[in-house]
Amino acid sequence: MLNAADDLLVEQGFAATTIEGIATRAGVAKQTIYRWWKSKVDILLDALADDAREALAWAEPAGTPSEDLTAHLHRVGAFFGEPAGQVFQALLGHAQLDKDTAVALREGFLLEQRERDAAGLGALVERHVGEAPDRETVDRLVDLLLGPVHYRILVLGGPVDDALVEATARAVLEEAAG
Amino acid sequence: MLNAADDLLVEQGFAATTIEGIATRAGVAKQTIYRWWKSKVDILLDALADDAREALAWAEPAGTPSEDLTAHLHRVGAFFGEPAGQVFQALLGHAQLDKDTAVALREGFLLEQRERDAAGLGALVERHVGEAPDRETVDRLVDLLLGPVHYRILVLGGPVDDALVEATARAVLEEAAG
Amino acid sequence: MLNAADDLLVEQGFAATTIEGIATRAGVAKQTIYRWWKSKVDILLDALADDAREALAWAEPAGTPSEDLTAHLHRVGAFFGEPAGQVFQALLGHAQLDKDTAVALREGFLLEQRERDAAGLGALVERHVGEAPDRETVDRLVDLLLGPVHYRILVLGGPVDDALVEATARAVLEEAAG
Amino acid sequence: MLNAADDLLVEQGFAATTIEGIATRAGVAKQTIYRWWKSKVDILLDALADDAREALAWAEPAGTPSEDLTAHLHRVGAFFGEPAGQVFQALLGHAQLDKDTAVALREGFLLEQRERDAAGLGALVERHVGEAPDRETVDRLVDLLLGPVHYRILVLGGPVDDALVEATARAVLEEAAG
DNA sequence: GCCTAATCGAGACGGTACGTCATGTCTTTAG
DNA sequence: CTAAAGACATGACGTACCGTCTCGATTAGGC
């Protein structure tokens, strides 16, 4: 069922991903879907949870902090090209239109992801400057880090290029070094 | 008609803003709407164009570059609380779900706005470092500048706070200074 | 649309006559049906009104009162074999299960039909005994006349035979003669 | 379970008497019901069999044949106001809509009842005219006797009044006396 | 000042998807 | 080993909008 939803979204887009369509595709009755989820958003959230956790995870240190940071940003940029990333993008889009979706997405995914990002970036900054930044600082740094890439993709709809990634990484490390 | 669309969107949200609803509210026949616009997205784009141009304009220099930059960012953050900002947010959201909307929004609004932002930030950077940056650099700086605020609002759904604005402005000016 | 309903009822029976089926058969959208009727019972009532009026009409005198009476009873018996009669039978059946149907059938058809029957039988009795019976008496005579045939068909499900028709006619005329 | 079905039918009507509802009301699993009956009609038939047999029984002679006949007709009329009578009416109604129900009702109840009616009326006629009528005649008399009352109740939905009952009884006895 | 023609409101139409209900079959769980 | 609980595929329900399509009625503007 989650696969059917995923596939339909990637193939046909969010609007054409109807509950009836998912049911048909999955060879399942509509009622069965309603038994487990209350909307297609709910289904996609479930589909997202597994995939995205992994795709947006912070890798183990493999080079200098700067290198690791740019690598992570590139991974984030690439994520939006994958199926799970398209689901994420669709849910983000729908969250702008519907408060319930916004809340569900926040609580079902974004808050956790924020924690992972804070932990990942916090550790990286500690490696860089020698001491762990406090939580408020880390939060701010996460926004500085992820904002430009998301802006490029979600608002401008453009690809993420090296120059932006490097400038962003540089800005974050400088700000962290204070 | 544009007012009816605007009002409905602010009062009821994007999904409940139907063409039938706009027609009823405006005391107009559905067909009359279809004569001028091909979808509700088109109507909202029209409604957005006027309002947002002004609300997101760059003000004349009024203080140090740093002060002007933080002031502009605060204005951007506040914009999303206004009716026009909600229309913008809805269109941005829908653009994630629908390619046609993405194209229309880009061509009908975002590209122009990008020009205004590049011009505004370019001039400010020139004031700050004494010479005008080239276009590629300005583009990168615009992403660095606007990304974090948009990320906070669109992805996290949270308010924009002073610390983030200041850190962002600082990062942009340092990056501009090289 | 009425034809589609009629046809389906005769071919498939009452339960299989669904609004979706009628819509499909008539090449029409479901909503169009709901615009004009609020249920399939309503549609069938409309379909009945035209056809049955004529089929259950009292013919002009053509023989002795007794002959005319048996002829009419035979016509009533035959009516249930025709499409309109099957619609009537189905509506009568459903009226036993649903108060709204009972009321609608009564007001949309039976009361009128009762008037026609009272007028027809009243005139016949007047021919037979020389004076017009009062309304209460006619009503009672109508029940005596139509009861046995309906009982045979609706309760026993059997055909109407000559002996019953003749006995009924005889009983009615004797009762009328006092 | 039979009680649950009965109660639901009287309280909520035939359509609202669902197998799910009966199961819930009886604190039983749907499957358990399907083990014993193949439809709600089957359940109601079972529920009917006991009650109606008694309610529609012919009483011992207690007065003149005419008095006994009107008394029986009144009892028949009153029966439709009782719970068992409502079940009978519902089954009769459904039998008009569904051939299987018609057959089941006939074989499960009506044929037996017909025998009882023929025996009861036959005996009464014998008391009245001194000799036992043959079976064909009795059948015809039963139709003459029960038709008007059923017509009043099932078709017109009205109450049975004294005048009708007396006229019917008179007509039957005269026809029997021939 | 009249008359064509464009434009408007109203709303019917064929569709698609919605979310709900009951069906009859089936599997799982607990006594 | 039975029976409760309830998941499942199916299919109709009645509703909401979609975008297209006639309809008059009402304005204009060109004669």
Short mmCIF file of C-alpha atoms in Angstrom, two decimals, chain A residues 14 89-90 92-94 96-97 106 110 114 140 143-144 146-148 150-152 154-157 163-164 167-168 170-171 174-175, chain B residues 14 89-90 92-94 96-97 106 110 114 140 143-144 146-148 150-152 154-157 163-164 167-168 170-171 174-175:
data_model
loop_
_atom_site.label_atom_id
_atom_site.label_comp_id
_atom_site.label_asym_id
_atom_site.label_seq_id
_atom_site.Cartn_x
_atom_site.Cartn_y
_atom_site.Cartn_z
CA PHE A 14 0.20 14.53 -5.81
CA GLN A 89 8.49 17.78 -1.19
CA ALA A 90 4.84 17.02 -1.84
CA LEU A 92 5.94 20.08 2.47
CA GLY A 93 3.90 21.63 -0.29
CA HIS A 94 0.64 20.36 1.09
CA GLN A 96 1.53 25.06 3.27
CA LEU A 97 -2.10 24.54 2.25
CA ARG A 106 5.98 18.40 11.92
CA LEU A 110 10.29 17.18 11.03
CA ARG A 114 15.51 18.43 13.48
CA ARG A 140 20.42 28.72 14.41
CA ASP A 143 18.73 27.00 9.78
CA LEU A 144 21.73 28.72 8.26
CA LEU A 146 19.73 23.98 5.45
CA GLY A 147 17.91 27.18 4.54
CA PRO A 148 19.73 28.10 1.35
CA HIS A 150 15.83 24.30 0.63
CA TYR A 151 15.20 27.78 -0.70
CA ARG A 152 16.89 26.92 -3.98
CA LEU A 154 11.52 24.61 -2.96
CA VAL A 155 11.18 28.25 -3.90
CA LEU A 156 13.30 28.64 -6.99
CA GLY A 157 12.89 25.08 -8.14
CA ALA A 163 29.22 27.25 -5.27
CA LEU A 164 26.14 27.56 -3.11
CA ALA A 167 29.46 29.23 0.44
CA THR A 168 26.84 27.85 2.81
CA ARG A 170 31.82 28.29 4.86
CA ALA A 171 29.26 30.64 6.37
CA GLU A 174 32.58 30.85 10.36
CA GLU A 175 29.44 31.61 12.30
CA PHE B 14 -6.54 26.97 -0.13
CA GLN B 89 2.71 30.73 0.79
CA ALA B 90 -0.27 28.88 -0.65
CA LEU B 92 4.47 28.15 -3.13
CA GLY B 93 2.87 25.15 -1.51
CA HIS B 94 0.82 24.31 -4.54
CA GLN B 96 5.41 21.78 -5.01
CA LEU B 97 2.44 19.68 -6.07
CA ARG B 106 8.16 31.32 -11.38
CA LEU B 110 9.50 34.74 -8.72
CA ARG B 114 14.63 37.59 -7.93
CA ARG B 140 24.51 33.10 -4.22
CA ASP B 143 20.11 32.40 -1.49
CA LEU B 144 22.22 32.71 1.63
CA LEU B 146 16.63 34.46 2.06
CA GLY B 147 17.12 30.74 2.57
CA PRO B 148 17.20 30.56 6.35
CA HIS B 150 12.12 30.80 4.26
CA TYR B 151 13.28 27.53 5.77
CA ARG B 152 12.10 28.62 9.20
CA LEU B 154 7.96 27.17 5.19
CA VAL B 155 9.60 24.05 6.55
CA LEU B 156 9.54 24.49 10.30
CA GLY B 157 6.48 26.69 10.35
CA ALA B 163 19.07 35.88 16.49
CA LEU B 164 18.49 34.11 13.20
CA ALA B 167 23.27 35.66 12.16
CA THR B 168 22.02 35.51 8.59
CA ARG B 170 26.27 38.72 9.44
CA ALA B 171 26.97 35.64 7.32
CA GLU B 174 31.07 38.35 5.66
CA GLU B 175 30.65 36.17 2.61
#
